[in-house]
Coordinates of C-alpha atoms and ligand atoms in Angstrom, one line a residue:
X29 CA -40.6 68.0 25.4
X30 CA -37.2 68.2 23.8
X31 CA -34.1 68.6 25.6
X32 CA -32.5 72.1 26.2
X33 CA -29.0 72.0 25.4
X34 CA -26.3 73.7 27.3
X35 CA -22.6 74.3 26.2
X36 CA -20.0 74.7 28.9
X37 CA -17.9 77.2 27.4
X38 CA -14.7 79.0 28.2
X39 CA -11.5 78.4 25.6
X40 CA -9.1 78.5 28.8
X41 CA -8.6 75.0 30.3
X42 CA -8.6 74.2 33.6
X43 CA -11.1 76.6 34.7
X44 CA -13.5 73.9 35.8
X45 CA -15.8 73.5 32.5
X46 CA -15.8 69.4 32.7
X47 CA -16.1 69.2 36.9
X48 CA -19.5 71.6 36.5
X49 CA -20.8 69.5 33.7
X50 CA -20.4 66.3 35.9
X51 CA -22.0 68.0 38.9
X52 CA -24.7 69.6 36.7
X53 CA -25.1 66.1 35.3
X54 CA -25.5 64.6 38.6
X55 CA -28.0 67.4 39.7
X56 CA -30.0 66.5 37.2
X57 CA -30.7 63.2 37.2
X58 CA -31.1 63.4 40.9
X59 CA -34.0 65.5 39.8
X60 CA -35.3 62.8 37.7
X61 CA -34.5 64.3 34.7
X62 CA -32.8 62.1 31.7
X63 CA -29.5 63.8 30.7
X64 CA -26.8 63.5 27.8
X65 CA -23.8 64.5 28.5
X66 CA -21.7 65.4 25.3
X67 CA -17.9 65.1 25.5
X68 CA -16.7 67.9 22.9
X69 CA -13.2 67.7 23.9
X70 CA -10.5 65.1 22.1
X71 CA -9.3 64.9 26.0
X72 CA -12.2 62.9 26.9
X73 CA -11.9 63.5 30.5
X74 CA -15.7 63.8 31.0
X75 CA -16.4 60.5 29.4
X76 CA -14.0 58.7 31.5
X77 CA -15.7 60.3 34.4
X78 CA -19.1 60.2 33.4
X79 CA -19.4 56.4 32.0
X80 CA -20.8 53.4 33.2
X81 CA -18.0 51.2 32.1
X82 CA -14.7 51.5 30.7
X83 CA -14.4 53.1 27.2
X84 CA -13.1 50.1 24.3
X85 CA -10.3 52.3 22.9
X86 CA -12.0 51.0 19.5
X87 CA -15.7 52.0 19.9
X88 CA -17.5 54.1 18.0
X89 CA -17.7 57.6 19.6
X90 CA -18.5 61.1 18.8
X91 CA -15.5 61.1 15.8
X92 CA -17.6 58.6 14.0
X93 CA -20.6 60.9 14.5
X94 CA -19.3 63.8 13.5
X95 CA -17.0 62.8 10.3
X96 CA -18.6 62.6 7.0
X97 CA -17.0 59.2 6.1
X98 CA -18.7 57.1 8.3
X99 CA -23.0 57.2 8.8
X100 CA -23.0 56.6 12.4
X101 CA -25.5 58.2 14.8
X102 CA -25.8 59.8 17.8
X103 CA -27.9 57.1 18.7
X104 CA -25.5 54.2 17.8
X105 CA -22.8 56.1 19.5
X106 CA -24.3 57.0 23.6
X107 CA -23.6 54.7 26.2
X108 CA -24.9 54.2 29.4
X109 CA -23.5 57.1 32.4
X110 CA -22.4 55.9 35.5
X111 CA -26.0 57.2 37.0
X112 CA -29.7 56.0 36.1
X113 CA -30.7 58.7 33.8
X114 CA -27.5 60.0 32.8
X115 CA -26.4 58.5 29.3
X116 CA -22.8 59.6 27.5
X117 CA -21.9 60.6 24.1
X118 CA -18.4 59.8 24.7
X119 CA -15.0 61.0 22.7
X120 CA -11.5 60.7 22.0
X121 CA -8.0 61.7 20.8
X122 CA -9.5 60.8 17.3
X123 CA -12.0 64.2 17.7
X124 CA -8.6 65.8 17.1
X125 CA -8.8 64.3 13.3
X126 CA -12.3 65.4 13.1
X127 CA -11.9 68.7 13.8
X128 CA -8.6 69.1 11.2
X129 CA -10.9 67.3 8.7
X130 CA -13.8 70.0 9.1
X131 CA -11.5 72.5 8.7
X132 CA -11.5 71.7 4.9
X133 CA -15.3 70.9 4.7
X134 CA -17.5 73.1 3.3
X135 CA -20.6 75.1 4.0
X136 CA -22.9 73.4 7.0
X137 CA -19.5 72.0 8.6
X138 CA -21.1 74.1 12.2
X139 CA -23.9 72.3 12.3
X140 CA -23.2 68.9 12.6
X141 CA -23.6 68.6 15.9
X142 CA -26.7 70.1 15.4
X143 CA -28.2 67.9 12.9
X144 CA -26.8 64.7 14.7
X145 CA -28.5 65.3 17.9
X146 CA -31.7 66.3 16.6
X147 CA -32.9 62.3 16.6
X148 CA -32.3 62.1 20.5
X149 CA -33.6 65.5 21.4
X150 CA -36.8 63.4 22.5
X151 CA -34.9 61.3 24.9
X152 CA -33.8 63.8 27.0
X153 CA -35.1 67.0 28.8
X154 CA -31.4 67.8 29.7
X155 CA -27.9 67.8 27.2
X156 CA -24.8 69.2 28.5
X157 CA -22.0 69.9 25.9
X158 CA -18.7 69.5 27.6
X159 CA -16.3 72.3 25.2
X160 CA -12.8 71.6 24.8
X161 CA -10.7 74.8 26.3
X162 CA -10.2 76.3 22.3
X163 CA -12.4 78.1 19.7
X164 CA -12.1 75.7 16.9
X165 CA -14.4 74.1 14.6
X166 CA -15.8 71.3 17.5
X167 CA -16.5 74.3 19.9
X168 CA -18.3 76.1 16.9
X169 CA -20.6 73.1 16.6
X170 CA -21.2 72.8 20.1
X171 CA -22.3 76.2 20.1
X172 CA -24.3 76.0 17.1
X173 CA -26.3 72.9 18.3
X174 CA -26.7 75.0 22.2
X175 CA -29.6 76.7 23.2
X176 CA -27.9 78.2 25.6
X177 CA -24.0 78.8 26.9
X178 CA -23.0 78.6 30.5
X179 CA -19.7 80.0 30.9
X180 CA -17.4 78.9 33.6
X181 CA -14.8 81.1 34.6
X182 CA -12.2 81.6 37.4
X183 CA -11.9 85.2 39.1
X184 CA -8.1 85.9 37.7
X185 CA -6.3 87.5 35.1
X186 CA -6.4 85.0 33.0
X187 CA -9.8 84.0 33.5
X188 CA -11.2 87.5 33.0
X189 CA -9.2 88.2 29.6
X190 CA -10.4 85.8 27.7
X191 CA -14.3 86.6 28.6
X192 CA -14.2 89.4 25.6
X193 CA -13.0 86.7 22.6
X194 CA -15.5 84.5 24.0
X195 CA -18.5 86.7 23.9
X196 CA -17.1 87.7 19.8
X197 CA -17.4 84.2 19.6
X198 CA -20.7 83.6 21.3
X199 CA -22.6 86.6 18.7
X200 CA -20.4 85.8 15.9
X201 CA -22.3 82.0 16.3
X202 CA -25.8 84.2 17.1
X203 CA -25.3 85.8 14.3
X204 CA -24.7 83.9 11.4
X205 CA -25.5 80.0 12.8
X206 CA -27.8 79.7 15.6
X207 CA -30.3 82.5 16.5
X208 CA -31.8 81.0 19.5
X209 CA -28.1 81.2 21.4
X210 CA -27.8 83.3 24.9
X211 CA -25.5 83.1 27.9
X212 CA -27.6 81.1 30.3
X213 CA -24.9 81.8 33.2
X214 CA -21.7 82.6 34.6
X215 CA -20.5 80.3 36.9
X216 CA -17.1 81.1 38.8
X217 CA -15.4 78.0 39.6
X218 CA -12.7 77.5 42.7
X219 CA -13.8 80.8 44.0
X220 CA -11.4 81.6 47.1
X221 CA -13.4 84.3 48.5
X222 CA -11.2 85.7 51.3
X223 CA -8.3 87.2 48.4
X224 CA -8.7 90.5 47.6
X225 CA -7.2 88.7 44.2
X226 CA -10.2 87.0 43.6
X227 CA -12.2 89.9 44.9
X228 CA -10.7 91.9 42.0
X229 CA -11.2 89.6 39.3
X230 CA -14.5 88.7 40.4
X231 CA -16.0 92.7 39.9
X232 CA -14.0 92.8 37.1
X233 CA -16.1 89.3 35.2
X234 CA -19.3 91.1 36.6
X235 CA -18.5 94.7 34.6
X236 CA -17.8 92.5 31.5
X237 CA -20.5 89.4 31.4
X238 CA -24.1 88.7 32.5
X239 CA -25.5 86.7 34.7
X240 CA -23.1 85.8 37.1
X241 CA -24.7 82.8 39.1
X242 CA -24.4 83.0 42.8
X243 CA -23.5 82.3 45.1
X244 CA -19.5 80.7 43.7
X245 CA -18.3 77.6 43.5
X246 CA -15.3 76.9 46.4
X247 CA -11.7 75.5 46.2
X248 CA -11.3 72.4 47.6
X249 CA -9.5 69.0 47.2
X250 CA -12.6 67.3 47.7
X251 CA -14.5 68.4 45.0
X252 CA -11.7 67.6 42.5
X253 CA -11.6 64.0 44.1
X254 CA -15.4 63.8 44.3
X255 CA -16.0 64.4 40.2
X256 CA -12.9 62.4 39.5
X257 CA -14.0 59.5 41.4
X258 CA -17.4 59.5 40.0
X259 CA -19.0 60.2 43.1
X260 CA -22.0 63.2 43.5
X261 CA -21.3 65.9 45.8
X262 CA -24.4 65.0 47.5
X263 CA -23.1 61.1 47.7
X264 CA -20.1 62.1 49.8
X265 CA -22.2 61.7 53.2
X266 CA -20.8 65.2 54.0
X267 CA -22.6 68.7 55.1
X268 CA -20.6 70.5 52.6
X269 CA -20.6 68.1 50.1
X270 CA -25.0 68.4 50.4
X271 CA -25.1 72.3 50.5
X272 CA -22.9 72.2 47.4
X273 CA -25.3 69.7 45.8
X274 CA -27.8 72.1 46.5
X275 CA -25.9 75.2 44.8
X276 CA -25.4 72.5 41.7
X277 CA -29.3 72.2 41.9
X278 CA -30.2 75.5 41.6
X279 CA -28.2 76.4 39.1
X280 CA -29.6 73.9 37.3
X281 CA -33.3 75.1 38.0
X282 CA -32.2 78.6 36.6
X283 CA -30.0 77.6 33.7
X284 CA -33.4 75.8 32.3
X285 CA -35.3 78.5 33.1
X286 CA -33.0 80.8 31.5
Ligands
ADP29 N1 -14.0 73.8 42.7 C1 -12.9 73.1 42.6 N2 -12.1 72.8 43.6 C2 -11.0 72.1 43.5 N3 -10.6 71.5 42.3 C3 -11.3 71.7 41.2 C4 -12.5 72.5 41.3 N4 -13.1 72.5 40.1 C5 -12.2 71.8 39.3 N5 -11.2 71.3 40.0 C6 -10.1 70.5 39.5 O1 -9.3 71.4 38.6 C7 -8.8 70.7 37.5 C8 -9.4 71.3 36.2 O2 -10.8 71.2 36.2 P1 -11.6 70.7 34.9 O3 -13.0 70.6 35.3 O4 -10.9 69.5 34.3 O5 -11.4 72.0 34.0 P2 -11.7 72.2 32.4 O6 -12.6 71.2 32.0 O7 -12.2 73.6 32.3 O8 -10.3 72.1 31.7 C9 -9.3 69.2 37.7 O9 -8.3 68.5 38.3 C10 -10.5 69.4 38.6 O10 -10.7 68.2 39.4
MG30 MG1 -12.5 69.8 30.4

């Protein structure tokens, strides 16, 4: 069967978008599933996360893929991940050039993405698009080659304002590139449930987007350390490190249900 593809999506940064994709990633393959995960943002902090081995500064990456002047695949492009299982479309600062250069392309300039994944979509039963925090022309494609969009948000201000451009967004895709595209999930990110802060901005995401995924995702210095040392929540030998492995795995279950 082909892969379902999921964009993590929210234009503010910081919010958690590349730490879920990693611990999505990991719940996945310790599910036995074979999962891609796409690095959509010129940051390229998921691909030094998520790789097997250090990134050649001059290797061909998602830029190449992406750009009309070179005829590099997706294919040519993935490297192994740091898991069995888990294989990385990588990127870097030169996704940056990319996405200025599409800004003067023409008509089907959404869709490439799309059309360069389509080879591998038999490879894999899972593909997580890691979104840059913006609305631009990369996060366009990433949402035009999605089947689904899994938000991840923090319950604050800041957070919760920017859910209504990002829904616009979300139908203005639906609409005119990418039929099939629905909010598989919200999924609030360094949740401190005990500040009636939090509390707030938490009711206030649920009055505004659909389906909140339960139960939150917790603050905590080890989780950070955990994803940026490469090491699954469930590796960390710790009781609280497993249940969280286990929210991780449900989500999973119902994002690919959804
Ligand atoms: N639940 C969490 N608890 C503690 N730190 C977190 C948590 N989620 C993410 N972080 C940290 O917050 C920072 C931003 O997260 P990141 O996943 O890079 O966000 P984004 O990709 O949306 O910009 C990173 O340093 C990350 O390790
Ligand atoms: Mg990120």
């Amino acid at each position: 069967m082909a892969a379902k593809i999921f964009a993590l999506s929210n234009q503010k940064g910081g919010v958690g978008k590349t730490t879920t994709a990693f611990n999505l990633a990991r719940a996945a393959v310790a599910k036995d599933l074979r999962v891609l995960v796409v690095d959509a943002d010129p940051q390229g902090n998921v691909s030094t996360i998520t790789v097997k081995d250090p990134l050649d500064p001059d290797a061909i990456d998602l830029a190449d893929v992406l750009t009309a002047r070179t005829g590099v695949t997706a294919a040519e492009a993935i490297v192994p991940g740091l898991w069995e299982g888990l294989s990385v479309l990588p990127s870097s600062d030169r996704l940056a050039q990319v996405r200025d250069e599409l800004v003067t392309t023409g008509a089907g300039r959404e869709a490439r993405l799309r059309e360069a994944l389509a080879p591998v979509l038999d490879d894999f039963d899972v593909i997580l698009i890691d979104c840059a925090p913006s609305l631009d022309l990369i996060t366009l494609n990433a949402l035009t080659a999605a089947d689904r969009v899994v938000i991840v948000a923090n319950a604050s201000l800041f957070s919760a304002n920017g859910i209504a451009r990002l829904r616009e967004t979300i139908d203005t895709v639906e609409r005119y590139y990418n039929t099939r595209l629905a909010i598989a999930g919200v999924i609030i990110n360094q949740y401190e449930a005990t500040t009636n802060h939090a509390k707030h901005w938490h009711a206030e995401l649920d009055a505004h987007i659909q389906p909140l995924l339960t139960p939150e995702i917790p603050k905590h210095t080890w989780i950070r350390e955990a994803s940026e040392g490469g090491v699954g929540l469930d590796e960390l030998g710790t009781r609280a490190g497993a249940r969280l492995a286990e929210v991780y795995a449900s989500y999973l279950d119902t994002i690919r249900r959804s």
